[in-house]
Short mmCIF file of C-alpha atoms in Angstrom, two decimals:
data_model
loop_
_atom_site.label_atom_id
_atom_site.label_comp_id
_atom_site.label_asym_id
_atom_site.label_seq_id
_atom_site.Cartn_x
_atom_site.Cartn_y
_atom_site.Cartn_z
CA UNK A 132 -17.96 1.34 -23.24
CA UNK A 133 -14.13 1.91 -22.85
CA UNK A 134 -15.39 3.89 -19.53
CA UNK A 135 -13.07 6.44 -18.26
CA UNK A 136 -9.63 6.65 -19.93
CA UNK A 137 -6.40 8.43 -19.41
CA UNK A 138 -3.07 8.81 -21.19
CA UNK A 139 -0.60 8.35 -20.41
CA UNK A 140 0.01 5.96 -17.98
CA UNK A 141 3.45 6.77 -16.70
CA UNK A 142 5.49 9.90 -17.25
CA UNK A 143 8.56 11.78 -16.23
CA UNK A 144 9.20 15.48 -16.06
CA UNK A 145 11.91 17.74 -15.19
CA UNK A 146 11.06 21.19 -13.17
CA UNK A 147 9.84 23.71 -14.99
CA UNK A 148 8.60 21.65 -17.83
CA UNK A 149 4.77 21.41 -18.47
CA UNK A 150 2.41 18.87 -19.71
CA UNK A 151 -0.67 17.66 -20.11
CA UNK A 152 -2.73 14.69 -18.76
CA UNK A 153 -5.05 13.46 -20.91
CA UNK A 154 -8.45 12.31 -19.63
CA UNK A 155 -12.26 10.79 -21.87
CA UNK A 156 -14.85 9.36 -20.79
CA UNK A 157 -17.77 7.85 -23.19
CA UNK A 158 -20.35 7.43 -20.43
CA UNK A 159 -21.69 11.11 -21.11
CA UNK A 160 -21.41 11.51 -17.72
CA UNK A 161 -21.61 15.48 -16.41
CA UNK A 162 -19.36 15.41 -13.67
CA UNK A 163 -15.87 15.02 -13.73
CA UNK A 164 -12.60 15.36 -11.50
CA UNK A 165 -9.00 15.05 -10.89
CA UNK A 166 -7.58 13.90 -7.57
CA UNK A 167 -4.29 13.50 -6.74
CA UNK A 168 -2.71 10.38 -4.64
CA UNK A 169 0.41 10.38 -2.69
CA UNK A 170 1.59 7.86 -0.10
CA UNK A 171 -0.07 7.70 3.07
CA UNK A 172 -3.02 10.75 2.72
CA UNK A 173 -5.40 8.79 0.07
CA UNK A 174 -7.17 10.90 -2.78
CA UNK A 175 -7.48 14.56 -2.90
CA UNK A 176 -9.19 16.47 -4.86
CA UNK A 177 -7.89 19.08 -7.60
CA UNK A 178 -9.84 20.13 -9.55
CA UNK A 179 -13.79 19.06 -10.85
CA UNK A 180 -15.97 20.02 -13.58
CA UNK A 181 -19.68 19.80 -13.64
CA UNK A 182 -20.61 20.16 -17.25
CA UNK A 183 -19.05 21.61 -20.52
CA UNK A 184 -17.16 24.99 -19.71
CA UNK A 185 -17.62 24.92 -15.85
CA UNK A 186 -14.68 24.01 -13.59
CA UNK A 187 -13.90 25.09 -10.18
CA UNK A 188 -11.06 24.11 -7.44
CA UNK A 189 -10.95 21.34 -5.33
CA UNK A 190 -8.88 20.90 -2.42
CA UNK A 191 -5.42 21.09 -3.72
CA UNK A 192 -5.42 23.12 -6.94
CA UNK A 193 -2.09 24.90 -7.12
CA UNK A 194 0.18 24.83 -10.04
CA UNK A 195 -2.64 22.80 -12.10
CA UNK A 196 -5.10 24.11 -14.80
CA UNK A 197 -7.83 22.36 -16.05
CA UNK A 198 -10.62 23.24 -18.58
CA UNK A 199 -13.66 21.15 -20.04
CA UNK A 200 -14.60 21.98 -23.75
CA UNK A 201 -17.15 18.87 -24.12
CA UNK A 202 -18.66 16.58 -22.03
CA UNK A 203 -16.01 13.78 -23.06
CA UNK A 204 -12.97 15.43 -22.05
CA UNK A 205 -11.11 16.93 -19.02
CA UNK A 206 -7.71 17.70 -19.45
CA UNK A 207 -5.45 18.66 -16.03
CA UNK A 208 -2.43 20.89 -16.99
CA UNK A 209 0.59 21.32 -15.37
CA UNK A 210 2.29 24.43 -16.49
CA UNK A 211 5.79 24.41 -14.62
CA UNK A 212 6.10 21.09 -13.12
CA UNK A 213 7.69 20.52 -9.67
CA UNK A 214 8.79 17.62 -7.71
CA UNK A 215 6.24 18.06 -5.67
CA UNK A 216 3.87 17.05 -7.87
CA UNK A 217 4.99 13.78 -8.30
CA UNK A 218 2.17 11.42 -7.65
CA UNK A 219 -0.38 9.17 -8.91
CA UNK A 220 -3.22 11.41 -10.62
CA UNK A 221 -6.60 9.72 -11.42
CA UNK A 222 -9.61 11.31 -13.38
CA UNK A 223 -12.94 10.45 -12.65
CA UNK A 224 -16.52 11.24 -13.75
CA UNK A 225 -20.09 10.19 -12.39
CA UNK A 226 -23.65 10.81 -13.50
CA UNK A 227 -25.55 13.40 -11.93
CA UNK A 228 -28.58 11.80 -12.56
CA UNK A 229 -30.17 8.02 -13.44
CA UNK A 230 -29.27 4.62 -11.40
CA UNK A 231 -25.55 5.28 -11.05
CA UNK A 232 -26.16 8.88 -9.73
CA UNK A 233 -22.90 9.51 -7.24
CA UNK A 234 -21.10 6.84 -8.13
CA UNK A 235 -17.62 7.66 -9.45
CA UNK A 236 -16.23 5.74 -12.02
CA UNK A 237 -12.29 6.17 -12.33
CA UNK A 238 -9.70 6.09 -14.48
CA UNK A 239 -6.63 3.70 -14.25
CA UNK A 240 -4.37 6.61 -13.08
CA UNK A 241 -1.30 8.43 -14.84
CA UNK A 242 2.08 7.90 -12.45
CA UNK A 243 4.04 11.59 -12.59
CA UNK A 244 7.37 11.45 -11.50
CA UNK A 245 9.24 15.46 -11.76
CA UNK A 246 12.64 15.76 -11.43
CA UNK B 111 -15.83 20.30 8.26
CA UNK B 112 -15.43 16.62 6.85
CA UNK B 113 -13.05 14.32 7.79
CA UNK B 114 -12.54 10.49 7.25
CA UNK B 115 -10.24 8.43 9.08
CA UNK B 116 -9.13 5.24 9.04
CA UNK B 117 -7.12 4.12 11.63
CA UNK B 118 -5.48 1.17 11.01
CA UNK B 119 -2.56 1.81 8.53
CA UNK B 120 -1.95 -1.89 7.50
CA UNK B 121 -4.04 -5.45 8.77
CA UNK B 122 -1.98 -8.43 7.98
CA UNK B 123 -3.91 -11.84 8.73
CA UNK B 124 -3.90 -15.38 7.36
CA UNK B 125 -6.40 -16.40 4.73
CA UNK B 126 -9.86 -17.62 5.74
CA UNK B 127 -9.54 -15.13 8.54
CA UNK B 128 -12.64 -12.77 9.10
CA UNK B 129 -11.28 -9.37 8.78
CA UNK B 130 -13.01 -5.60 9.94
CA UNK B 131 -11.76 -2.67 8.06
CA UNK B 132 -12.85 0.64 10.42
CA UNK B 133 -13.81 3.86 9.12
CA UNK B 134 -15.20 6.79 11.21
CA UNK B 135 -15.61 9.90 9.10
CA UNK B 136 -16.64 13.61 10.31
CA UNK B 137 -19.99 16.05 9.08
CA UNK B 138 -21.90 18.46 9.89
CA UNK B 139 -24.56 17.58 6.95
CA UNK B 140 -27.59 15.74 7.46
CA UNK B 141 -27.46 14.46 3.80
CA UNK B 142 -23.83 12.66 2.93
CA UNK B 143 -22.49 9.67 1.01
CA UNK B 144 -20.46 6.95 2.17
CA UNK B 145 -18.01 4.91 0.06
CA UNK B 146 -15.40 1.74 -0.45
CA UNK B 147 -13.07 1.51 -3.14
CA UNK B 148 -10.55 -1.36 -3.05
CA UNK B 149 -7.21 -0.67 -5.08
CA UNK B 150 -5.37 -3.61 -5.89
CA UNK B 151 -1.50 -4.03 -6.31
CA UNK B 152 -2.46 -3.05 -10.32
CA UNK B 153 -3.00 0.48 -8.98
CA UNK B 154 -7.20 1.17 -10.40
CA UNK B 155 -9.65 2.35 -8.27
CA UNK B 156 -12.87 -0.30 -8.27
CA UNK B 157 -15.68 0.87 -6.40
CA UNK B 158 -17.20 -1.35 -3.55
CA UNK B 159 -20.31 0.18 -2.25
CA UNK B 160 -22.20 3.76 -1.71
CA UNK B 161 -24.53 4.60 1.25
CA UNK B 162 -26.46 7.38 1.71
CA UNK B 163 -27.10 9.13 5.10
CA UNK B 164 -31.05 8.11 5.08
CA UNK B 165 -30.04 4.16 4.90
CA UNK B 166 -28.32 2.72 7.90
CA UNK B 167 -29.37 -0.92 6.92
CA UNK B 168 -26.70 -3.11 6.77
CA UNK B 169 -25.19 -5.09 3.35
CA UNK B 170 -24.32 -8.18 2.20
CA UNK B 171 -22.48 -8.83 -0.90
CA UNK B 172 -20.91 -12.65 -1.13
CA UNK B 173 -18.23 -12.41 1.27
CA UNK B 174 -18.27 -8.23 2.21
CA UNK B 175 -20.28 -6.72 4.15
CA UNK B 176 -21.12 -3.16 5.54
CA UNK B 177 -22.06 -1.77 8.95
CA UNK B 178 -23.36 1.57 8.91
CA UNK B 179 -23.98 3.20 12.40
CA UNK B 180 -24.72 6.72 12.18
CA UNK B 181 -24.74 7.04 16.43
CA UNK B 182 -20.87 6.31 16.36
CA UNK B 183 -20.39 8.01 13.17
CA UNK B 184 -18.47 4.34 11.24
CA UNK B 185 -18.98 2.29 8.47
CA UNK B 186 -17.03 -1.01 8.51
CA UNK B 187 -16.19 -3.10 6.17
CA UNK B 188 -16.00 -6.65 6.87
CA UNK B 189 -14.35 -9.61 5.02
CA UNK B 190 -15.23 -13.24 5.67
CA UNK B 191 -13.20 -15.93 5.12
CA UNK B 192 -10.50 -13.79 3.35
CA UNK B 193 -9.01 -14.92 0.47
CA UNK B 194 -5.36 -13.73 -0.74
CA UNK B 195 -7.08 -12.13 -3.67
CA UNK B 196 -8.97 -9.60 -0.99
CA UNK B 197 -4.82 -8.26 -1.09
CA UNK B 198 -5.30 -4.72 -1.66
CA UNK B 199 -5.79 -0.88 0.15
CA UNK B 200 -9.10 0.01 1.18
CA UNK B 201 -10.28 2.98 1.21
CA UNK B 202 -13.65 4.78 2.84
CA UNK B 203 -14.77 8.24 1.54
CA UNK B 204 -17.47 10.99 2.02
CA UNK B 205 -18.98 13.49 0.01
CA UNK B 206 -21.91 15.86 1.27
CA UNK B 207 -24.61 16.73 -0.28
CA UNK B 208 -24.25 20.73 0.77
CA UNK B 209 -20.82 20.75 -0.71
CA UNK B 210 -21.12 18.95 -4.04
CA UNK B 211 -22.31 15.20 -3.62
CA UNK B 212 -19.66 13.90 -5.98
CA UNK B 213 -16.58 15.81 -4.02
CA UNK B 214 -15.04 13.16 -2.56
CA UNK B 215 -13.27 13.17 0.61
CA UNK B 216 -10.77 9.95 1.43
CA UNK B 217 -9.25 8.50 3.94
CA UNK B 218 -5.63 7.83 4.34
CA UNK B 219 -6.15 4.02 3.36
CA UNK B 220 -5.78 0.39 4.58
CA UNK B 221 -3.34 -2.07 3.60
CA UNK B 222 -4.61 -5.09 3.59
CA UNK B 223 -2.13 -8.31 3.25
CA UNK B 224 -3.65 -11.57 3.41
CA UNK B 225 -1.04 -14.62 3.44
CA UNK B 226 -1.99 -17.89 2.45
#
Protein backbone atom coordinates (compact mmCIF):
# COMPACT_ATOMS: atom_id res chain seq x y z
CA UNK A 1 0.00 0.00 0.00
CA UNK A 2 1.56 3.37 -1.17
CA UNK A 3 -1.06 4.82 1.58
CA UNK A 4 -2.05 8.33 1.10
CA UNK A 5 -0.23 10.29 -1.64
CA UNK A 6 -0.02 13.80 -2.87
CA UNK A 7 1.61 15.70 -5.72
CA UNK A 8 3.26 17.75 -5.75
CA UNK A 9 5.39 18.27 -3.07
CA UNK A 10 6.46 21.86 -3.39
CA UNK A 11 4.98 24.57 -5.56
CA UNK A 12 4.98 28.23 -6.33
CA UNK A 13 2.20 30.45 -7.55
CA UNK A 14 1.70 33.95 -8.44
CA UNK A 15 -1.82 35.77 -7.44
CA UNK A 16 -4.43 35.12 -9.41
CA UNK A 17 -3.14 31.94 -10.84
CA UNK A 18 -4.95 28.61 -10.00
CA UNK A 19 -3.99 25.08 -9.47
CA UNK A 20 -4.60 22.00 -8.37
CA UNK A 21 -3.34 19.72 -5.53
CA UNK A 22 -3.38 16.39 -6.24
CA UNK A 23 -4.36 13.86 -3.56
CA UNK A 24 -4.96 9.23 -3.74
CA UNK A 25 -5.24 7.10 -1.44
CA UNK A 26 -5.35 3.08 -2.06
CA UNK A 27 -6.62 2.19 1.41
CA UNK A 28 -10.38 2.50 0.12
CA UNK A 29 -10.84 4.45 2.89
CA UNK A 30 -14.39 6.68 2.88
CA UNK A 31 -13.35 9.64 4.54
CA UNK A 32 -11.13 12.11 3.39
CA UNK A 33 -9.84 15.80 4.11
CA UNK A 34 -7.69 18.70 3.49
CA UNK A 35 -6.24 20.80 6.29
CA UNK A 36 -4.19 23.52 6.00
CA UNK A 37 -0.90 24.30 8.28
CA UNK A 38 0.61 27.60 8.92
CA UNK A 39 3.15 28.57 11.59
CA UNK A 40 2.12 28.69 15.01
CA UNK A 41 -2.00 27.63 14.77
CA UNK A 42 -1.42 23.71 13.88
CA UNK A 43 -3.90 21.98 11.32
CA UNK A 44 -7.13 23.32 10.17
CA UNK A 45 -9.48 21.97 8.44
CA UNK A 46 -10.74 22.86 4.75
CA UNK A 47 -12.51 20.95 3.38
CA UNK A 48 -13.63 16.83 3.95
CA UNK A 49 -15.38 14.34 1.99
CA UNK A 50 -17.20 11.37 3.30
CA UNK A 51 -17.69 9.15 0.32
CA UNK A 52 -17.80 9.49 -3.57
CA UNK A 53 -19.68 12.82 -4.57
CA UNK A 54 -20.19 14.22 -0.97
CA UNK A 55 -18.03 17.11 0.28
CA UNK A 56 -18.80 19.76 2.68
CA UNK A 57 -16.68 22.76 4.42
CA UNK A 58 -14.47 22.57 7.12
CA UNK A 59 -13.23 25.31 9.10
CA UNK A 60 -11.42 27.44 6.68
CA UNK A 61 -12.84 26.87 3.21
CA UNK A 62 -12.53 30.14 1.33
CA UNK A 63 -11.00 30.50 -2.02
CA UNK A 64 -10.65 26.48 -2.22
CA UNK A 65 -12.84 23.93 -4.15
CA UNK A 66 -12.75 20.48 -3.77
CA UNK A 67 -14.78 17.57 -5.30
CA UNK A 68 -14.54 13.63 -4.87
CA UNK A 69 -15.43 11.58 -8.08
CA UNK A 70 -14.17 8.06 -6.55
CA UNK A 71 -13.24 6.84 -3.46
CA UNK A 72 -9.38 7.15 -4.42
CA UNK A 73 -9.21 10.68 -5.10
CA UNK A 74 -9.72 14.17 -3.54
CA UNK A 75 -8.49 16.92 -5.35
CA UNK A 76 -8.36 20.66 -3.42
CA UNK A 77 -8.52 23.53 -6.01
CA UNK A 78 -7.39 26.79 -5.77
CA UNK A 79 -8.98 28.96 -8.33
CA UNK A 80 -7.24 32.50 -7.89
CA UNK A 81 -4.41 31.94 -5.63
CA UNK A 82 -3.36 34.49 -2.96
CA UNK A 83 -0.51 34.95 -0.71
CA UNK A 84 -2.42 34.12 1.85
CA UNK A 85 -2.67 30.84 1.05
CA UNK A 86 0.71 30.04 1.30
CA UNK A 87 1.11 27.13 3.59
CA UNK A 88 1.73 23.58 4.08
CA UNK A 89 -1.54 21.62 2.86
CA UNK A 90 -1.88 17.91 3.86
CA UNK A 91 -4.67 15.41 2.67
CA UNK A 92 -5.81 12.81 4.75
CA UNK A 93 -8.31 9.90 4.79
CA UNK A 94 -9.47 7.33 7.55
CA UNK A 95 -11.82 4.37 7.62
CA UNK A 96 -15.15 4.79 8.86
CA UNK A 97 -15.39 1.47 9.86
CA UNK A 98 -13.01 -1.86 10.82
CA UNK A 99 -9.84 -1.74 13.37
CA UNK A 100 -8.42 1.56 12.18
CA UNK A 101 -11.87 3.31 12.43
CA UNK A 102 -10.85 7.25 13.30
CA UNK A 103 -7.57 7.02 12.72
CA UNK A 104 -6.27 9.45 10.08
CA UNK A 105 -3.69 8.47 7.93
CA UNK A 106 -1.90 11.54 6.15
CA UNK A 107 -0.26 12.49 3.37
CA UNK A 108 3.39 13.89 3.25
CA UNK A 109 2.07 17.46 2.58
CA UNK A 110 2.35 19.82 -0.61
CA UNK A 111 4.41 23.27 0.49
CA UNK A 112 2.39 26.36 -1.48
CA UNK A 113 4.21 29.35 -1.62
CA UNK A 114 1.89 32.46 -3.77
CA UNK A 115 3.44 35.34 -4.75
CA UNK B 1 -17.37 24.64 21.15
CA UNK B 2 -13.96 22.65 20.92
CA UNK B 3 -10.82 23.88 21.64
CA UNK B 4 -7.30 22.30 22.18
CA UNK B 5 -4.49 23.99 23.64
CA UNK B 6 -1.21 23.39 24.21
CA UNK B 7 0.59 25.62 26.16
CA UNK B 8 4.01 25.28 25.96
CA UNK B 9 5.25 26.66 22.55
CA UNK B 10 8.77 24.99 22.58
CA UNK B 11 10.51 22.39 25.55
CA UNK B 12 14.19 22.27 25.06
CA UNK B 13 15.94 19.61 27.47
CA UNK B 14 19.03 17.40 27.36
CA UNK B 15 18.75 13.82 26.23
CA UNK B 16 17.82 11.09 28.70
CA UNK B 17 15.68 13.73 30.30
CA UNK B 18 11.98 12.67 31.12
CA UNK B 19 9.90 15.09 29.31
CA UNK B 20 5.70 15.98 29.75
CA UNK B 21 4.08 17.39 26.74
CA UNK B 22 0.52 19.12 28.17
CA UNK B 23 -2.59 19.22 26.35
CA UNK B 24 -5.97 20.43 27.76
CA UNK B 25 -8.61 20.54 25.07
CA UNK B 26 -12.38 21.97 25.34
CA UNK B 27 -16.12 19.93 24.65
CA UNK B 28 -19.25 19.91 25.28
CA UNK B 29 -19.69 16.12 23.88
CA UNK B 30 -19.83 13.21 25.97
CA UNK B 31 -18.38 11.05 23.09
CA UNK B 32 -14.85 12.63 21.62
CA UNK B 33 -11.46 11.44 20.39
CA UNK B 34 -8.18 12.31 21.56
CA UNK B 35 -4.97 12.30 19.48
CA UNK B 36 -0.86 12.65 19.12
CA UNK B 37 0.81 13.09 16.00
CA UNK B 38 4.57 13.78 16.10
CA UNK B 39 5.97 15.71 12.92
CA UNK B 40 9.48 15.43 12.49
CA UNK B 41 11.96 18.01 10.89
CA UNK B 42 10.96 15.88 7.39
CA UNK B 43 7.60 17.66 7.65
CA UNK B 44 4.88 14.09 7.64
CA UNK B 45 2.39 13.72 10.01
CA UNK B 46 2.87 10.07 11.97
CA UNK B 47 0.22 9.30 14.22
CA UNK B 48 1.02 8.45 17.97
CA UNK B 49 -2.05 7.35 19.73
CA UNK B 50 -6.12 7.76 19.74
CA UNK B 51 -8.33 7.71 22.90
CA UNK B 52 -11.74 7.69 23.11
CA UNK B 53 -13.83 9.55 25.78
CA UNK B 54 -15.11 6.05 27.46
CA UNK B 55 -11.24 4.97 28.19
CA UNK B 56 -9.35 7.03 30.69
CA UNK B 57 -6.79 4.15 31.32
CA UNK B 58 -3.50 5.15 30.95
CA UNK B 59 -0.74 3.84 28.02
CA UNK B 60 2.41 2.59 27.67
CA UNK B 61 4.21 2.28 24.49
CA UNK B 62 8.28 1.67 24.94
CA UNK B 63 9.32 4.94 26.05
CA UNK B 64 5.72 7.21 25.58
CA UNK B 65 3.21 7.24 27.53
CA UNK B 66 -0.34 8.83 27.94
CA UNK B 67 -2.31 10.31 30.84
CA UNK B 68 -5.80 10.78 30.21
CA UNK B 69 -7.79 12.65 33.00
CA UNK B 70 -11.13 13.55 31.96
CA UNK B 71 -11.76 15.64 35.62
CA UNK B 72 -9.06 18.25 34.45
CA UNK B 73 -9.95 17.90 30.92
CA UNK B 74 -5.68 16.85 29.70
CA UNK B 75 -4.01 14.26 28.07
CA UNK B 76 -0.19 14.29 28.46
CA UNK B 77 2.21 12.93 26.75
CA UNK B 78 5.23 11.81 28.42
CA UNK B 79 8.76 10.90 27.13
CA UNK B 80 11.27 8.89 29.15
CA UNK B 81 14.66 9.00 28.80
CA UNK B 82 14.47 11.21 25.62
CA UNK B 83 16.46 10.51 22.91
CA UNK B 84 17.54 13.29 20.20
CA UNK B 85 15.52 11.34 17.71
CA UNK B 86 12.15 12.26 19.94
CA UNK B 87 13.28 15.99 17.99
CA UNK B 88 10.10 16.94 16.54
CA UNK B 89 6.46 19.12 17.11
CA UNK B 90 3.85 17.45 18.90
CA UNK B 91 0.72 17.89 18.41
CA UNK B 92 -2.74 16.86 20.46
CA UNK B 93 -6.14 16.95 18.62
CA UNK B 94 -9.94 16.34 19.12
CA UNK B 95 -12.68 15.37 17.09
CA UNK B 96 -16.35 14.77 18.49
CA UNK B 97 -18.40 12.38 17.78
CA UNK B 98 -21.65 14.92 17.33
CA UNK B 99 -19.69 16.88 14.82
CA UNK B 100 -18.06 14.31 12.54
CA UNK B 101 -15.60 11.92 14.51
CA UNK B 102 -12.88 12.28 11.90
CA UNK B 103 -12.99 16.40 11.97
CA UNK B 104 -10.06 17.05 13.55
CA UNK B 105 -9.38 19.88 15.73
CA UNK B 106 -5.40 20.74 16.58
CA UNK B 107 -3.57 22.41 18.73
CA UNK B 108 -1.09 25.07 18.03
CA UNK B 109 1.90 22.51 18.54
CA UNK B 110 5.04 21.73 20.63
CA UNK B 111 8.49 22.05 19.67
CA UNK B 112 10.34 19.73 21.05
CA UNK B 113 14.40 20.03 20.90
CA UNK B 114 16.30 17.48 22.59
CA UNK B 115 20.26 18.13 22.66
CA UNK B 116 22.57 15.48 23.15
Amino acid sequence: NAGVTQTPKFQVLKTGQSMTLQCAQDMNHEYMSWYRQDPGMGLRLIHYSVGAGITDQGEVPNGYNVSRSTTEDFPLRLLSAAPSQTSVYFCASTALSGSSYNEQFFGPGTRLTVL
Amino acid sequence: AQKVTQAQTEISVVEKEDVTLDCVYETRDTTYYLFWYKQPPSGELVFLIRRNSFDEQNEISGRYSWNFQKSTSSFNFTITASQVVDSAVYFCALSEASQGAQKLVFGQGTRLTINP
